[in-house]
Short mmCIF file of C-alpha atoms and ligand atoms in Angstrom, two decimals:
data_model
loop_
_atom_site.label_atom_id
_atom_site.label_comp_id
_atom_site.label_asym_id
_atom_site.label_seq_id
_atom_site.Cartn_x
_atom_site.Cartn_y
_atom_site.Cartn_z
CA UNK A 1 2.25 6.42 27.04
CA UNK A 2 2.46 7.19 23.29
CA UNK A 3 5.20 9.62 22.31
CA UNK A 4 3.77 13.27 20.94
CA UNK A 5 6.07 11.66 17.62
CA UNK A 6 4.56 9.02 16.97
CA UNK A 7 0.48 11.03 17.42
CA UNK A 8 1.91 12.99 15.04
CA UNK A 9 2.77 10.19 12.49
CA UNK A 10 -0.69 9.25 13.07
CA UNK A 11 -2.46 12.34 12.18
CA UNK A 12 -0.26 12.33 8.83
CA UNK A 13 -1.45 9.07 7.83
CA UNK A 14 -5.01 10.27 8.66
CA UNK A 15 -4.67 13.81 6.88
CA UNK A 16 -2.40 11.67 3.93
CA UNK A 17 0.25 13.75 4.16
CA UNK A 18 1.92 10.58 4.42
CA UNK A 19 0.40 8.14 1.28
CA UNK A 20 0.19 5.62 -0.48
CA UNK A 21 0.11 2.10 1.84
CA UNK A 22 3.54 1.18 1.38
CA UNK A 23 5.01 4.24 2.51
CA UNK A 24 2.04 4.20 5.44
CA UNK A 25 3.39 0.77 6.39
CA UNK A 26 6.99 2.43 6.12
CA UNK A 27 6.09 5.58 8.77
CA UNK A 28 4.69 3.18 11.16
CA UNK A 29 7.67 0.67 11.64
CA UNK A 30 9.87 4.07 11.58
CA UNK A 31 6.91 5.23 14.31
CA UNK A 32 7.79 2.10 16.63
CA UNK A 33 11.45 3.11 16.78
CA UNK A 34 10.60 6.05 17.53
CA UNK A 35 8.56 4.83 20.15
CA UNK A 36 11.64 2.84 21.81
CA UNK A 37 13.57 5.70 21.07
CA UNK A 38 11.41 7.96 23.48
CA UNK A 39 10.73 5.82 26.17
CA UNK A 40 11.19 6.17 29.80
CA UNK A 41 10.29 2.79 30.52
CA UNK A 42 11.65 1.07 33.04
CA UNK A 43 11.02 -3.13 32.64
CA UNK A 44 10.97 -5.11 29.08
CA UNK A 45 7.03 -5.19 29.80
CA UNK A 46 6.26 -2.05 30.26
CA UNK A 47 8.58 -0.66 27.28
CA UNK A 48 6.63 -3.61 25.31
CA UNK A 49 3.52 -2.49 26.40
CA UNK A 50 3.77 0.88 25.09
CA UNK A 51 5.00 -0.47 21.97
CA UNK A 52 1.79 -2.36 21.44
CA UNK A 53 -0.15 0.80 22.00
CA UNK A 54 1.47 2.89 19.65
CA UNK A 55 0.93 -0.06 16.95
CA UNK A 56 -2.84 -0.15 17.55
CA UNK A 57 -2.89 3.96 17.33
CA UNK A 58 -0.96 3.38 14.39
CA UNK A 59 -2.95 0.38 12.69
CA UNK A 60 -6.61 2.57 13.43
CA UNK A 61 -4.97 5.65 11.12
CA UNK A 62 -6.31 4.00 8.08
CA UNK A 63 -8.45 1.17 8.29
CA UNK A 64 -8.08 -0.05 5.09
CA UNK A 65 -4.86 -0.56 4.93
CA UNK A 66 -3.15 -4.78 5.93
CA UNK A 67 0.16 -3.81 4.82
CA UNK A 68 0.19 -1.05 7.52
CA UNK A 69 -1.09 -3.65 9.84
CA UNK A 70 0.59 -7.09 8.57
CA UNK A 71 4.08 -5.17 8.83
CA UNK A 72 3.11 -3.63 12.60
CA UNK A 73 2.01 -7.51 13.36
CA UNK A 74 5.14 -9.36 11.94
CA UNK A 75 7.71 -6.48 14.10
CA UNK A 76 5.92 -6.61 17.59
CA UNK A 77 5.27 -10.82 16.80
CA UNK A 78 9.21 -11.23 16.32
CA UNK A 79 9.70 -8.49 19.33
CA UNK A 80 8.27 -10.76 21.59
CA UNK A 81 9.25 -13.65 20.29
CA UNK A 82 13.08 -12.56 21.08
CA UNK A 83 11.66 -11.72 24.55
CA UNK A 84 10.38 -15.16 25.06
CA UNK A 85 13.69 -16.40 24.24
CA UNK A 86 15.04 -14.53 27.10
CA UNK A 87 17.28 -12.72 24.16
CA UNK A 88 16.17 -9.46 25.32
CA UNK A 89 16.85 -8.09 29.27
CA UNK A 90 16.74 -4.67 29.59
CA UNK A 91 14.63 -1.30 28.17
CA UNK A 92 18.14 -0.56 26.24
CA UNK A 93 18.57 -4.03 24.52
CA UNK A 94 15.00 -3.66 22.86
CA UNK A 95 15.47 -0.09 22.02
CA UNK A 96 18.50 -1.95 19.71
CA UNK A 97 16.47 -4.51 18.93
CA UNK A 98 13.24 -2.33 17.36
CA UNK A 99 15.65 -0.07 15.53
CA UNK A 100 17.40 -3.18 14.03
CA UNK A 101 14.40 -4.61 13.02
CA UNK A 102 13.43 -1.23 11.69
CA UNK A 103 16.26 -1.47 9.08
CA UNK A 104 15.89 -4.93 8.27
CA UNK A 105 12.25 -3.90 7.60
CA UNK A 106 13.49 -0.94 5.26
CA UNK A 107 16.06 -3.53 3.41
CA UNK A 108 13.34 -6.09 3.13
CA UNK A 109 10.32 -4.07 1.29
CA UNK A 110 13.30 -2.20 -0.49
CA UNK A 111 14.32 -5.74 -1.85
CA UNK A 112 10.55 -6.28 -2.71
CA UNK A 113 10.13 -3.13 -4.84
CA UNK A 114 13.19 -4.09 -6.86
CA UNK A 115 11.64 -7.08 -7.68
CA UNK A 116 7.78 -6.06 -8.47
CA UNK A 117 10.05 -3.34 -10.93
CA UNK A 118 11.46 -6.35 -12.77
CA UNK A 119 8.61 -8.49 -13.02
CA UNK A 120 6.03 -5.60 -13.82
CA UNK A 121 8.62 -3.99 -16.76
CA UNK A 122 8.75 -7.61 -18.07
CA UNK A 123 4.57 -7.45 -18.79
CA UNK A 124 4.55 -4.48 -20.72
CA UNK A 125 5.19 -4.71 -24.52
CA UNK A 126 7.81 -2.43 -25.96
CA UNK A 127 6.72 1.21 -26.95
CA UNK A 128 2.99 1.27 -25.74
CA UNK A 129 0.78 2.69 -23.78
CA UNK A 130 -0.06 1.91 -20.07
CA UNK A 131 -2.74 3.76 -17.86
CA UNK A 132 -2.56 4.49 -14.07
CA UNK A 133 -4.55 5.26 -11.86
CA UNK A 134 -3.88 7.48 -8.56
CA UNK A 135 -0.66 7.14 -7.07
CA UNK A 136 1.64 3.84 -6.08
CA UNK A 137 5.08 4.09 -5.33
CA UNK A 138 5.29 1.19 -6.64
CA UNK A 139 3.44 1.47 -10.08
CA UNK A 140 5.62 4.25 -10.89
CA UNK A 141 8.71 2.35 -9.76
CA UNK A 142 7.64 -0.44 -12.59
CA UNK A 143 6.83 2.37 -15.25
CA UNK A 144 10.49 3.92 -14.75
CA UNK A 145 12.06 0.38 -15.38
CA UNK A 146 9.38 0.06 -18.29
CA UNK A 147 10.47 3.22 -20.14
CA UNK A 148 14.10 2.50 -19.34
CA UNK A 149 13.70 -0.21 -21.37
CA UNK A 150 11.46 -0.38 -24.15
CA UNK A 151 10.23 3.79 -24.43
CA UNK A 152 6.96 3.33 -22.91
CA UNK A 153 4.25 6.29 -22.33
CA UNK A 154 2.03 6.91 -19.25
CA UNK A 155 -1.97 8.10 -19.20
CA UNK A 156 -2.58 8.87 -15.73
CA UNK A 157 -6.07 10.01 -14.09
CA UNK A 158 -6.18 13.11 -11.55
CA UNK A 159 -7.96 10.73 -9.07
CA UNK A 160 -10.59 12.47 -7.32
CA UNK A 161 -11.05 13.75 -4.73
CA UNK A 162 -7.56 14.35 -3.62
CA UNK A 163 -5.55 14.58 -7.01
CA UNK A 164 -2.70 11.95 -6.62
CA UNK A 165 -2.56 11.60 -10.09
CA UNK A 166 -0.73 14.86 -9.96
CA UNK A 167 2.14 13.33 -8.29
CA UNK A 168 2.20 10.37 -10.32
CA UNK A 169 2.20 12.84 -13.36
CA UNK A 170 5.07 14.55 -11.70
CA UNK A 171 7.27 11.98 -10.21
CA UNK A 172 6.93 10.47 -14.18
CA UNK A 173 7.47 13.72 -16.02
CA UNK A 174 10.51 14.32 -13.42
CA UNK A 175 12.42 10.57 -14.68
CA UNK A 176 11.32 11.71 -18.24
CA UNK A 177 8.28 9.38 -19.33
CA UNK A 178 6.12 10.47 -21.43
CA UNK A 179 3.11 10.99 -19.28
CA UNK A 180 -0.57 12.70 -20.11
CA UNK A 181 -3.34 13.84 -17.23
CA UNK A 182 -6.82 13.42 -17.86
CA UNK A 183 -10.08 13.16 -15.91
CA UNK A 184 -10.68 9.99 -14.01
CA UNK A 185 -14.21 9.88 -16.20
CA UNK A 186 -12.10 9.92 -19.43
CA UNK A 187 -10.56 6.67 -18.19
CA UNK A 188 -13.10 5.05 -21.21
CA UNK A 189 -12.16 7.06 -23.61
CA UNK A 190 -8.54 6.34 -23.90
CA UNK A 191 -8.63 2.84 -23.05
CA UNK A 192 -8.61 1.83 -26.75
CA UNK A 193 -4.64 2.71 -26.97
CA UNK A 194 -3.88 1.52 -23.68
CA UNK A 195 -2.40 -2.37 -23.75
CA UNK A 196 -1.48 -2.80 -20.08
CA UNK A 197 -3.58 -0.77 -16.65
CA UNK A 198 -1.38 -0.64 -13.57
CA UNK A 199 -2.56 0.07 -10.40
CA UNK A 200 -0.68 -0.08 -7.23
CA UNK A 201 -2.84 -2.67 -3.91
CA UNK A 202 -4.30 -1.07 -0.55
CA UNK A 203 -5.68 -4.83 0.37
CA UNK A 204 -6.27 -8.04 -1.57
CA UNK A 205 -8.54 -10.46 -0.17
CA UNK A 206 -8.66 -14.44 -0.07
CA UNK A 207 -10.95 -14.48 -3.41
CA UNK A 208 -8.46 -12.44 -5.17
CA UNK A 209 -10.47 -9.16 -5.24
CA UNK A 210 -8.24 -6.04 -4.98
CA UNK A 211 -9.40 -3.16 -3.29
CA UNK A 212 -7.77 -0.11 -4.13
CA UNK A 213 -8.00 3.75 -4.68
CA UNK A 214 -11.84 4.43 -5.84
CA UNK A 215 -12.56 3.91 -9.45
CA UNK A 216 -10.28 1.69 -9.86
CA UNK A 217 -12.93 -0.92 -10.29
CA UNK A 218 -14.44 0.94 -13.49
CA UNK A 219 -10.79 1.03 -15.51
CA UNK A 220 -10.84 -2.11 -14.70
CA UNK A 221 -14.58 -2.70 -16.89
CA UNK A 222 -13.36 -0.75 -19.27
CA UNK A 223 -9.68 -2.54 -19.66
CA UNK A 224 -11.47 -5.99 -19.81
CA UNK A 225 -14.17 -4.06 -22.72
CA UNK A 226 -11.03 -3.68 -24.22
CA UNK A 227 -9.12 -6.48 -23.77
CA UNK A 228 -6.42 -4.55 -22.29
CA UNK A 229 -4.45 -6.24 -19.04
CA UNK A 230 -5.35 -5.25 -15.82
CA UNK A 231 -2.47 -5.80 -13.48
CA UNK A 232 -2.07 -5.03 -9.65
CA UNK A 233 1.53 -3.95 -8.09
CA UNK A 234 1.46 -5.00 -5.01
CA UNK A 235 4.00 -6.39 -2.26
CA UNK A 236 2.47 -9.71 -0.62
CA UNK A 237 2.34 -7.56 2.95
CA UNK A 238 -1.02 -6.46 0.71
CA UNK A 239 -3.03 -9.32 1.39
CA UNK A 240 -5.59 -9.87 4.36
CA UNK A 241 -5.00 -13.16 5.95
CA UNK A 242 -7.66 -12.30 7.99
CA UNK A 243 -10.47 -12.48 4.79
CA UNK A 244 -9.10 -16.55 4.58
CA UNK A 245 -11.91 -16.37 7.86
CA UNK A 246 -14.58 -14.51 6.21
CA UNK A 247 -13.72 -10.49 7.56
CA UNK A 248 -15.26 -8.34 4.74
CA UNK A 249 -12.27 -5.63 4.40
CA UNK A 250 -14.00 -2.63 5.10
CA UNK A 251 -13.81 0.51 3.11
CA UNK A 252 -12.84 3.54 4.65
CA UNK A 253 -15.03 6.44 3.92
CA UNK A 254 -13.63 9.80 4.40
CA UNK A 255 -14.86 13.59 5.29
CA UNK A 256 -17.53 15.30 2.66
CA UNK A 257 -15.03 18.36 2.77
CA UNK A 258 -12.50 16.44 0.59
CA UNK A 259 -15.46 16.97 -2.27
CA UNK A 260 -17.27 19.93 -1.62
CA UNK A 261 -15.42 23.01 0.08
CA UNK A 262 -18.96 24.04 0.99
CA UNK A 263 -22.42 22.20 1.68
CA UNK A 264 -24.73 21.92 -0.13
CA UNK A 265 -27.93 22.54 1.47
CA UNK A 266 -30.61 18.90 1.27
CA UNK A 267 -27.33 16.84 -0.44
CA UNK A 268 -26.15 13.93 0.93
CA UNK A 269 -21.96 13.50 -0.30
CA UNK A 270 -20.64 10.15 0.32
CA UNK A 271 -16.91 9.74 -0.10
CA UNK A 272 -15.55 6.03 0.09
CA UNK A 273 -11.38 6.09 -0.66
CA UNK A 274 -11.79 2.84 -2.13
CA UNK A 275 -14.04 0.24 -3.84
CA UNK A 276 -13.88 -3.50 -4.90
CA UNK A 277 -12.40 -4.77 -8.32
CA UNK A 278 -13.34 -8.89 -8.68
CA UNK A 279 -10.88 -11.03 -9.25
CA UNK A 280 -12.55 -11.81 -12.84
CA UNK A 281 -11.20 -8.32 -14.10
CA UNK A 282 -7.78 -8.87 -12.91
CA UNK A 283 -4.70 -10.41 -14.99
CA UNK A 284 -2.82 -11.08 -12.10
CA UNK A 285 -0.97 -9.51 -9.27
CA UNK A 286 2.92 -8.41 -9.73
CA UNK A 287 4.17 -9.42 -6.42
CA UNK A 288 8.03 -9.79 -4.95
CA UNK A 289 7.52 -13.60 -5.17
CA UNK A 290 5.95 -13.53 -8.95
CA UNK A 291 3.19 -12.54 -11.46
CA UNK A 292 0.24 -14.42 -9.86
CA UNK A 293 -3.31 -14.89 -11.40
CA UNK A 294 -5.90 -13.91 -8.41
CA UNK A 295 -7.23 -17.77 -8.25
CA UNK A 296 -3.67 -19.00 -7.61
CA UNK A 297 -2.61 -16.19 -4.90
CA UNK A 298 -3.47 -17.56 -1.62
CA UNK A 299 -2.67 -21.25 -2.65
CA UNK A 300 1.09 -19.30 -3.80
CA UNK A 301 1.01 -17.74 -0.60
CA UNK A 302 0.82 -20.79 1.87
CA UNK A 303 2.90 -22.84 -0.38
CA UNK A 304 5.59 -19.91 0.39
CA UNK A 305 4.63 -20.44 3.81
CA UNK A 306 3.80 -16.75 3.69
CA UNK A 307 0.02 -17.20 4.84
P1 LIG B 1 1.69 1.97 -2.84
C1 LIG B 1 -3.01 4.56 -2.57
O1 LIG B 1 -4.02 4.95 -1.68
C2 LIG B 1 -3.60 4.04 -3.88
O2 LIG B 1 -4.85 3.41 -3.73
C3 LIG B 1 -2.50 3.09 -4.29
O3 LIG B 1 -2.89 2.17 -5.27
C4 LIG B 1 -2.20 2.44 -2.97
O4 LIG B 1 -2.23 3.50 -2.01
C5 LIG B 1 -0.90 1.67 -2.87
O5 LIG B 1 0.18 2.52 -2.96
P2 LIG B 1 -3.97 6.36 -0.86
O6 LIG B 1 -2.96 6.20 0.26
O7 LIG B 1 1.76 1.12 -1.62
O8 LIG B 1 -3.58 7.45 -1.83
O9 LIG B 1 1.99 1.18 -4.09
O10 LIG B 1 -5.37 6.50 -0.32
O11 LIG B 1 2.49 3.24 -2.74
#
């Protein structure tokens, strides 16, 4: 039985009251000890069992989202592999256990964020401009650093149809970069100051293609016009191993009502939340483990023995 919590930390990630895929991932490794937390079970299995349901309520939330289910994967995988060890004998021993694992996860991705900060202030020249688009926790983590160091200034797009660009303007404006709004469809027009595009990952695949917030893939066209980098911030926990085997990461498409408050009699809305940037139109990913060029990541990857 799934706890009323953790339904509730599902309908946030569906509604995105809770967004942005790293803090997604974040809620639903929080959900799981909350899971354990609320349990009545009575056996190892069955507490186990309930565990692996919540994970699969948790992983269907948003579809397109690996980190959400590579970090849900990697918790229940070393669950049960403490089980099988016979290191685990009672319903009170994993509740410890998940909410251990829970901080470890927390210090882990905390540790990763530090790093993509680092590397990503490191590829952006001294006083210029970088555009964003939507909003990453981690792309603004790496603009912070940036200005901190060299004075840097933000253009950030409103990202229709639900606006994150506001809080990216916001959270910016708040640590005191210099940050302007404009309309996603402006994107073009500014491009010719901009050196360096960050965007933040919701999945990378095996041929290096990023898919992210929608639109991204057009700054990305007009950054390579321009000859501007195009850069990706994105923990490894991004990537799909399961597109090494040929799955096609699908796109979710959301409700008509996030465009139009009304309808529109004999109009069709469509409203994907993300689309497909190639890997030809990408500099390279900023990752925890490095700045990697799409062709090298999944070779970096296994080498890590990440994959
Ligand atoms: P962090 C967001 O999607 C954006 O597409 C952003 O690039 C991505 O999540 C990653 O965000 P949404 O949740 O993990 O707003 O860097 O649909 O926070």
């Amino acid at each position: 039985m799934v706890s009323p919590r953790v339904r509730k930390i599902c309908s946030d990630i569906r509604s995105m009251r809770i967004q942005g895929a790293r803090e997604i991932a974040k809620a639903a490794i929080e959900a799981l000890d909350v899971q354990a937390a609320a349990s009545k079970a009575r056996s190892v299995k069955a507490m186990q069992r309930e565990l692996d349901a919540a994970a699969r309520m948790l992983a269907a939330a948003r579809p397109t989202e690996p980190m959400l289910r590579n970090s849900l994967n990697n918790a229940l995988r070393y669950l049960s592999s403490r089980i099988i060890r016979g290191h685990v004998r009672t319903p009170h021993e994993l509740r410890l256990l998940v909410s251990k694992e829970r901080a470890e996860y927390m210090r882990s991705i905390a540790e990763a964020m530090r790093r993509i900060a680092e590397y990503g202030a490191a590829e952006i020249p001294a006083r210029s401009t970088v555009l964003t688009h939507c909003h990453s926790h981690t792309v603004t983590e790496v603009l912070k650093l940036a200005h901190a160091k060299k004075r840097i200034s933000v253009i950030c797009t409103e990202t229709r149809p639900r606006y994150q660009g506001l809080l990216t303007a916001a959270e910016l404006a708040k640590a005191g970069v210099p940050v302007t709004l404009i309309v996603d469809s402006a994107a073009r027009h500014f491009m010719d100051g901009v050196r360096t595009v960050l965007v933040g990952a919701d999945a990378i695949t095996s041929s290096g293609e990023l898919v992210n917030k929608i639109g991204t893939s057009l700054i990305a066209l007009a950054a390579a016009e321009e000859n501007a980098n195009f850069f990706s911030c994105a923990e490894t926990f991004k990537f799909d191993p399961l597109t090494l085997w040929g799955r096609v990461e699908p796109i979710e498409e959301r409700k008509a009502g996030e465009i139009l408050r009304s309808r529109m009699r004999g109009v069709a809305v469509r409203n994907p939340a993300f689309d497909v940037t190639p890997a030809r139109y990408i500099t390279a990913y900023i990752t925890e483990i490095g700045v990697i060029p799409p062709a090298s990541l999944t070779a970096v990857l296994m080498r890590n023995r990440m994959l």
